[in-house]
XYZ file of C-alpha atoms in Angstrom:
487
model
C -59.466 -43.146 -62.699
C -57.464 -40.679 -60.576
C -58.938 -41.313 -57.116
C -56.349 -39.054 -55.438
C -57.442 -35.933 -57.351
C -61.074 -36.903 -56.873
C -60.580 -37.141 -53.092
C -58.744 -33.802 -53.041
C -61.615 -32.190 -54.897
C -64.131 -33.618 -52.456
C -62.051 -32.432 -49.482
C -61.814 -28.920 -50.906
C -65.540 -28.867 -51.553
C -66.190 -30.118 -48.030
C -63.850 -27.494 -46.529
C -65.596 -24.821 -48.549
C -68.888 -25.701 -46.867
C -67.439 -25.598 -43.350
C -67.574 -22.534 -41.106
C -64.180 -20.835 -40.930
C -62.372 -17.634 -41.879
C -61.088 -17.750 -45.462
C -57.700 -16.503 -46.681
C -58.955 -13.814 -49.064
C -56.569 -10.891 -48.433
C -53.760 -10.593 -50.971
C -50.974 -8.007 -51.228
C -53.071 -5.158 -52.701
C -55.879 -5.449 -50.117
C -53.219 -5.783 -47.374
C -51.532 -2.549 -48.488
C -54.962 -0.915 -48.755
C -55.916 -1.930 -45.227
C -52.735 -0.397 -43.807
C -52.751 2.813 -45.850
C -56.532 3.041 -45.763
C -56.619 2.750 -41.970
C -53.602 4.972 -41.292
C -54.709 7.755 -43.638
C -58.002 8.700 -42.059
C -58.918 11.869 -40.241
C -55.528 12.165 -38.532
C -53.631 13.997 -41.271
C -56.479 16.526 -41.486
C -56.882 16.999 -37.707
C -53.557 16.232 -35.996
C -51.430 19.016 -37.659
C -53.098 21.451 -35.287
C -52.146 19.404 -32.220
C -48.604 18.771 -33.435
C -47.966 22.466 -34.093
C -49.630 23.539 -30.834
C -47.386 21.280 -28.752
C -44.138 21.561 -30.734
C -44.253 25.355 -30.980
C -42.778 25.945 -34.451
C -43.115 24.951 -38.104
C -39.713 23.305 -38.360
C -40.137 21.261 -35.192
C -43.628 20.191 -36.229
C -42.281 18.870 -39.555
C -39.488 17.110 -37.662
C -42.082 15.534 -35.358
C -44.040 14.294 -38.380
C -40.924 12.710 -39.879
C -39.820 11.135 -36.585
C -43.316 9.781 -35.968
C -43.199 8.173 -39.403
C -39.811 6.596 -38.714
C -40.927 5.411 -35.279
C -44.110 3.934 -36.783
C -42.023 2.187 -39.454
C -39.792 0.687 -36.748
C -42.867 -0.516 -34.886
C -44.408 -1.886 -38.072
C -41.208 -3.856 -38.795
C -41.366 -5.338 -35.276
C -44.958 -6.341 -35.907
C -43.943 -7.832 -39.248
C -41.676 -10.191 -37.309
C -44.419 -10.940 -34.786
C -46.961 -11.517 -37.560
C -44.730 -14.047 -39.316
C -43.617 -15.720 -36.072
C -47.133 -16.311 -34.719
C -49.774 -17.421 -37.208
C -52.826 -16.393 -35.156
C -54.895 -13.287 -35.799
C -55.501 -10.829 -32.971
C -52.559 -8.447 -33.165
C -51.494 -7.020 -29.785
C -53.612 -9.508 -27.862
C -52.075 -12.572 -29.500
C -48.480 -11.357 -29.162
C -48.909 -10.490 -25.488
C -50.547 -13.880 -24.932
C -47.736 -15.782 -26.645
C -44.813 -13.869 -25.122
C -45.846 -12.426 -21.741
C -48.848 -14.511 -20.719
C -52.624 -14.253 -20.341
C -52.923 -11.339 -17.885
C -51.325 -8.649 -20.123
C -53.296 -10.042 -23.061
C -56.569 -9.801 -21.152
C -55.779 -6.238 -20.050
C -55.266 -5.329 -23.714
C -58.755 -6.636 -24.494
C -60.118 -4.803 -21.473
C -58.630 -1.512 -22.650
C -59.717 -1.934 -26.259
C -63.356 -2.761 -25.709
C -64.283 -1.360 -22.296
C -62.302 1.881 -22.071
C -64.714 3.631 -24.373
C -67.681 2.337 -22.406
C -66.312 3.384 -19.009
C -65.099 6.762 -20.206
C -67.680 7.763 -22.759
C -66.345 11.293 -23.144
C -63.130 10.056 -24.767
C -64.199 8.514 -28.069
C -61.710 6.819 -30.378
C -63.591 5.323 -33.276
C -66.255 8.043 -32.954
C -63.408 10.566 -33.367
C -63.034 9.412 -36.979
C -66.761 9.049 -37.586
C -67.460 12.570 -36.296
C -64.698 13.862 -38.572
C -66.491 12.119 -41.444
C -69.772 13.792 -40.499
C -68.145 17.192 -40.121
C -66.440 17.127 -43.538
C -69.656 15.971 -45.247
C -71.940 18.547 -43.640
C -69.869 21.709 -43.094
C -69.387 22.683 -46.799
C -73.178 23.021 -47.154
C -73.362 25.526 -44.291
C -70.145 27.510 -44.792
C -69.332 30.105 -43.579
C -71.891 29.401 -40.820
C -71.492 26.624 -38.287
C -73.126 23.338 -39.230
C -75.778 21.902 -36.881
C -74.166 19.463 -34.468
C -77.186 17.155 -34.647
C -76.838 16.847 -38.419
C -73.115 16.103 -38.147
C -73.866 13.304 -35.700
C -76.657 11.933 -37.895
C -74.354 11.722 -40.911
C -71.676 10.135 -38.716
C -74.154 7.467 -37.623
C -75.115 6.763 -41.240
C -71.438 6.361 -42.179
C -70.778 3.928 -39.332
C -73.944 1.966 -40.174
C -72.818 1.627 -43.798
C -69.391 0.344 -42.731
C -70.836 -2.125 -40.205
C -73.272 -3.489 -42.814
C -70.441 -4.110 -45.287
C -68.298 -5.896 -42.705
C -71.210 -8.071 -41.604
C -72.115 -8.959 -45.178
C -68.843 -10.113 -46.739
C -65.089 -10.140 -46.177
C -64.521 -9.800 -49.920
C -66.851 -6.804 -50.189
C -65.156 -5.117 -47.212
C -61.684 -5.616 -48.714
C -62.755 -4.332 -52.147
C -64.361 -1.303 -50.531
C -61.104 -0.639 -48.694
C -59.036 -0.825 -51.898
C -61.368 1.653 -53.626
C -61.404 4.118 -50.712
C -57.612 3.909 -50.382
C -57.095 4.994 -53.990
C -59.532 7.884 -53.434
C -57.788 9.087 -50.285
C -54.340 8.934 -51.902
C -55.764 11.069 -54.696
C -56.929 13.542 -52.035
C -53.414 13.767 -50.598
C -51.910 14.272 -54.055
C -54.461 17.030 -54.668
C -53.127 18.821 -51.571
C -49.435 18.161 -52.196
C -49.194 19.361 -55.823
C -50.362 22.997 -55.279
C -48.194 23.220 -52.168
C -45.079 22.050 -53.996
C -45.814 24.428 -56.899
C -46.236 27.367 -54.501
C -43.015 26.396 -52.715
C -41.149 26.272 -56.025
C -42.405 29.769 -56.781
C -40.773 31.060 -53.601
C -43.713 31.100 -51.180
C -41.534 30.256 -48.165
C -42.277 33.018 -45.661
C -43.878 30.598 -43.175
C -40.685 28.532 -43.087
C -38.431 31.429 -42.085
C -37.177 30.991 -38.515
C -38.892 27.597 -38.556
C -37.010 26.255 -35.544
C -37.845 28.895 -32.965
C -37.534 27.356 -29.509
C -39.386 30.028 -27.526
C -42.652 28.075 -27.306
C -41.103 24.621 -26.912
C -41.428 23.035 -23.475
C -40.392 19.522 -22.490
C -43.739 18.718 -20.904
C -45.675 19.422 -24.135
C -43.362 17.619 -26.542
C -44.786 14.124 -25.823
C -48.236 15.485 -26.633
C -46.942 16.614 -30.030
C -45.715 13.067 -30.651
C -49.018 11.620 -29.465
C -50.886 13.742 -32.008
C -48.459 12.747 -34.764
C -48.549 9.074 -33.801
C -52.344 9.245 -33.760
C -52.241 10.221 -37.443
C -49.952 7.234 -38.147
C -52.091 4.902 -36.031
C -53.183 1.777 -37.880
C -49.837 0.349 -39.032
C -50.432 -2.615 -36.713
C -53.945 -3.445 -37.952
C -52.921 -5.940 -40.627
C -51.653 -8.225 -37.845
C -55.197 -8.508 -36.535
C -56.217 -10.564 -39.595
C -53.188 -12.852 -40.063
C -55.389 -15.936 -40.495
C -57.158 -14.309 -43.463
C -54.017 -13.238 -45.367
C -52.765 -15.177 -48.376
C -49.130 -16.246 -47.781
C -48.711 -14.074 -44.647
C -44.947 -14.782 -44.364
C -44.392 -12.761 -47.535
C -47.434 -10.511 -47.668
C -47.185 -8.978 -44.176
C -43.568 -7.658 -44.387
C -43.972 -6.450 -47.988
C -47.267 -4.664 -47.273
C -45.988 -3.061 -44.066
C -42.722 -1.713 -45.517
C -44.297 -0.325 -48.691
C -47.257 1.208 -46.854
C -45.345 2.954 -44.074
C -42.662 4.444 -46.319
C -45.393 5.751 -48.636
C -47.466 7.228 -45.806
C -44.473 8.940 -44.150
C -43.419 10.659 -47.381
C -46.979 11.762 -48.123
C -47.609 13.059 -44.598
C -44.503 15.234 -44.534
C -45.304 16.646 -47.990
C -48.924 17.361 -46.991
C -47.771 19.339 -43.951
C -45.264 21.259 -46.073
C -48.160 22.087 -48.408
C -50.279 23.298 -45.491
C -47.561 25.730 -44.369
C -47.119 27.185 -47.850
C -50.721 28.433 -47.742
C -51.311 29.025 -44.028
C -49.312 30.717 -41.317
C -48.932 28.832 -38.018
C -51.516 31.140 -36.420
C -54.017 30.510 -39.222
C -53.522 26.756 -38.999
C -54.164 26.814 -35.258
C -57.366 28.805 -35.777
C -58.720 26.481 -38.465
C -61.383 23.950 -37.462
C -60.889 21.978 -40.700
C -57.332 22.384 -41.984
C -57.896 20.662 -45.335
C -60.925 22.840 -46.102
C -59.021 26.032 -45.256
C -56.190 24.881 -47.505
C -58.569 24.060 -50.367
C -60.253 27.471 -50.173
C -56.872 29.112 -50.737
C -55.016 26.740 -53.065
C -57.793 24.918 -54.941
C -60.531 27.475 -55.373
C -61.982 25.673 -58.378
C -61.951 22.339 -56.570
C -62.502 23.582 -53.030
C -65.892 21.874 -52.758
C -64.353 18.519 -53.769
C -61.728 18.371 -51.003
C -64.127 18.008 -48.029
C -65.866 15.177 -49.888
C -62.540 13.405 -50.469
C -61.557 13.898 -46.836
C -64.900 12.414 -45.775
C -64.236 9.348 -47.933
C -60.783 9.133 -46.353
C -62.412 9.000 -42.911
C -64.853 6.395 -44.192
C -61.921 4.242 -45.329
C -60.344 4.477 -41.886
C -63.660 3.464 -40.322
C -64.000 0.506 -42.670
C -60.485 -0.665 -41.895
C -61.037 -0.258 -38.166
C -64.322 -2.160 -38.169
C -62.753 -4.902 -40.278
C -59.751 -5.598 -38.060
C -60.682 -4.591 -34.483
C -63.387 -7.256 -34.040
C -60.766 -9.896 -34.911
C -58.956 -9.206 -31.641
C -62.197 -9.707 -29.751
C -62.850 -12.828 -31.848
C -59.473 -14.355 -30.923
C -59.843 -13.321 -27.273
C -63.175 -15.123 -27.078
C -61.658 -18.160 -28.774
C -58.961 -18.231 -26.071
C -61.563 -18.054 -23.288
C -60.909 -14.420 -22.326
C -64.275 -13.181 -23.576
C -67.780 -14.675 -23.913
C -67.735 -17.574 -26.373
C -70.471 -16.043 -28.555
C -67.912 -13.538 -29.892
C -65.714 -16.345 -31.271
C -68.481 -17.439 -33.643
C -68.850 -16.867 -37.390
C -71.933 -16.457 -39.554
C -72.637 -19.832 -41.135
C -73.152 -18.396 -44.654
C -71.355 -15.038 -44.707
C -68.209 -16.389 -42.990
C -67.797 -13.108 -41.080
C -67.288 -12.689 -37.289
C -70.755 -11.178 -36.997
C -71.145 -11.002 -33.164
C -67.747 -9.327 -32.703
C -68.553 -6.701 -35.357
C -72.011 -6.020 -33.962
C -70.682 -5.534 -30.411
C -68.915 -2.344 -31.436
C -71.919 -0.830 -33.181
C -74.121 0.275 -30.222
C -71.079 1.498 -28.282
C -69.953 3.709 -31.151
C -73.492 4.991 -31.693
C -73.743 5.991 -28.040
C -70.403 7.777 -28.083
C -71.189 9.657 -31.272
C -74.327 11.018 -29.643
C -72.512 12.088 -26.474
C -68.974 12.888 -27.671
C -67.136 15.766 -29.275
C -64.514 15.534 -31.979
C -61.650 17.396 -30.271
C -60.913 15.302 -27.181
C -57.696 14.396 -25.451
C -55.980 11.913 -27.751
C -53.294 11.155 -25.176
C -55.916 9.629 -22.857
C -56.271 6.565 -25.078
C -52.775 6.853 -26.564
C -51.147 6.126 -23.211
C -52.700 2.655 -22.957
C -52.300 1.892 -26.654
C -48.583 2.709 -26.762
C -47.909 1.067 -23.423
C -49.227 -2.248 -24.726
C -47.428 -1.865 -28.057
C -44.194 -1.369 -26.096
C -45.029 -4.480 -24.027
C -45.631 -6.481 -27.220
C -42.247 -5.579 -28.714
C -40.578 -6.181 -25.349
C -42.250 -9.599 -25.372
C -40.835 -10.177 -28.851
C -37.304 -9.531 -27.555
C -37.885 -11.844 -24.572
C -39.245 -14.541 -26.890
C -36.143 -14.218 -29.082
C -33.932 -14.755 -26.040
C -35.947 -17.672 -24.637
C -36.599 -19.448 -27.947
C -33.701 -18.622 -30.295
C -34.466 -21.579 -32.583
C -38.142 -20.695 -33.112
C -38.832 -20.142 -36.859
C -38.930 -16.453 -37.772
C -39.518 -15.960 -41.525
C -38.908 -12.220 -41.090
C -36.505 -10.912 -38.460
C -36.184 -7.213 -37.710
C -32.671 -5.936 -36.838
C -32.135 -5.952 -33.073
C -31.181 -2.266 -32.942
C -34.544 -1.288 -34.498
C -36.539 -3.455 -32.076
C -34.656 -2.152 -29.032
C -34.842 1.478 -30.189
C -38.581 1.286 -30.804
C -39.281 -0.385 -27.449
C -37.163 2.099 -25.467
C -38.666 5.128 -27.230
C -42.210 3.859 -26.631
C -41.608 3.364 -22.915
C -39.905 6.778 -22.751
C -42.856 8.538 -24.388
C -45.334 6.689 -22.178
C -43.436 7.556 -18.985
C -42.884 11.163 -20.009
C -46.584 11.549 -20.755
C -47.319 10.853 -17.090
C -45.342 14.020 -16.391
C -46.822 15.976 -19.301
C -50.470 15.211 -18.600
C -50.742 13.343 -15.289
C -54.522 13.711 -15.051
C -55.551 12.022 -18.304
C -52.713 9.508 -18.503
C -53.149 8.731 -14.797
C -56.823 7.959 -15.400
C -55.825 5.785 -18.336
C -53.351 3.856 -16.195
C -55.846 3.346 -13.349
C -58.626 2.192 -15.670
C -56.237 -0.297 -17.283
C -55.425 -1.765 -13.866
C -59.124 -2.215 -13.080
C -58.956 -5.172 -15.441
C -56.718 -7.103 -13.023
C -59.461 -8.052 -10.514
C -61.831 -8.757 -13.411
C -59.289 -11.192 -14.872
C -58.880 -13.086 -11.606
C -62.652 -13.172 -11.016
C -63.767 -14.254 -14.487
C -60.843 -15.845 -16.333
C -58.105 -17.124 -14.020
C -60.673 -18.768 -11.734
C -64.276 -18.417 -12.754
C -65.929 -17.164 -9.543
C -69.308 -16.009 -10.839
C -72.342 -17.669 -9.185
C -73.734 -20.796 -10.882
C -77.110 -19.092 -11.435
C -75.448 -16.248 -13.326
C -73.557 -18.715 -15.490
C -76.766 -20.574 -16.345
C -78.511 -17.342 -17.389
C -75.469 -16.260 -19.362
C -75.259 -19.597 -21.235
C -78.960 -19.451 -22.047
C -78.598 -15.939 -23.494
C -75.589 -17.060 -25.545
C -77.549 -19.937 -27.079
C -80.451 -17.664 -27.998
C -78.069 -15.165 -29.596
C -76.361 -17.934 -31.527
C -79.696 -19.036 -32.997
C -80.824 -15.474 -33.716
C -77.571 -14.445 -35.462
C -77.088 -17.805 -37.234
C -73.509 -18.184 -36.054
C -71.313 -21.125 -35.103
C -67.765 -21.742 -33.953
C -64.996 -22.424 -36.456
C -64.981 -25.969 -37.819
C -61.493 -25.694 -39.320
C -58.383 -24.458 -37.529
C -56.984 -21.505 -39.477
C -53.667 -21.067 -37.634
């Protein structure tokens, strides 16, 4: 009798019954999470902001290409970080491992409390409201759609995504794969008529494409912020490292393939837009993809808003899948209430972390508008990304013998870090009010860190009430802490 195999089988069965995050994300779901999260509402909303702040067609296309290259450089840096450190959590984990607990805590503070403190600057609701707008507006065209109905549909979309992510990791990943294929089809549907029209000589909007009359140095960073917003999401795969099958190979392969594909598609989509719309018409359009479809795809014009809505839904699903993992890891490290480091005992999903986002997003959908200042949140996001890659360079110098299965060329890492800091600093000059607020609100996390994490100074009575509430929530949600270390 083979007792060794019998014991292995029993151990596997026992591990399968324990509460922990499973490695269920292969290469195709990994690619889908990157592409599916990057290609959301941005490519259908940001062209307006890029053109407005760059001042010409040629410069706007150049901005789109440079944003893609810069995002690829950043993604390669994160590929190294994701294979060097085996923990989930993305930015938070890398700041924790390279620069220490305070920057890591501030990243958590920005991610999950910014939107609460400054409710008029939604981030996730930005995508959900875009979803609602593209679902509702075709039924009311050419009249304006009721704002209340747009918000109701947005809420339904977010509720659907939250339910999937609470129910099953496998279901969430399969949903993401399906929505990614649909959204790539939507981009192809835009690109093909544009390329055909371009081949037929419809190039009048590209004449004198590099006019510099409207270009000003103070607005250029805002053009990049809008472009980088559309590419946002290339770092999300690193939030779920502990759930990826063979992360040392899967993360670099998924990142490189996804970002090259997205950059090519984004540039071609914008070329297609300009074949059918003049710069003035694009700036006047409230829904660029719908305007394009009405001109280039008259027979399929009603289909395009639906495909764009599904694209936004895919971005929402990807965001709700990965963002709670940073909160989950932060709670596991003691930087957040312990309840958020727990997993549903049957579903094996980080249920409390997912549910935390739901009421906040609902509130912001009801109070927010879709066209808000992207650079408000972008300042903090890109500042911490720059800190993470700077931390990677410092870690290389301090620990040269540390295993790094994937190592990005030094020139790429340095270039990306310098450019990020340059854009962040220049944005303080371009829009001092919004970026200044962002900077100040980030720093408000410093006293919170020293009061609640560095040395726990809350009164004993408060702690007792807090612990009692945590226990009741744990029973109600049927959650428990991980029983197996997954990193």
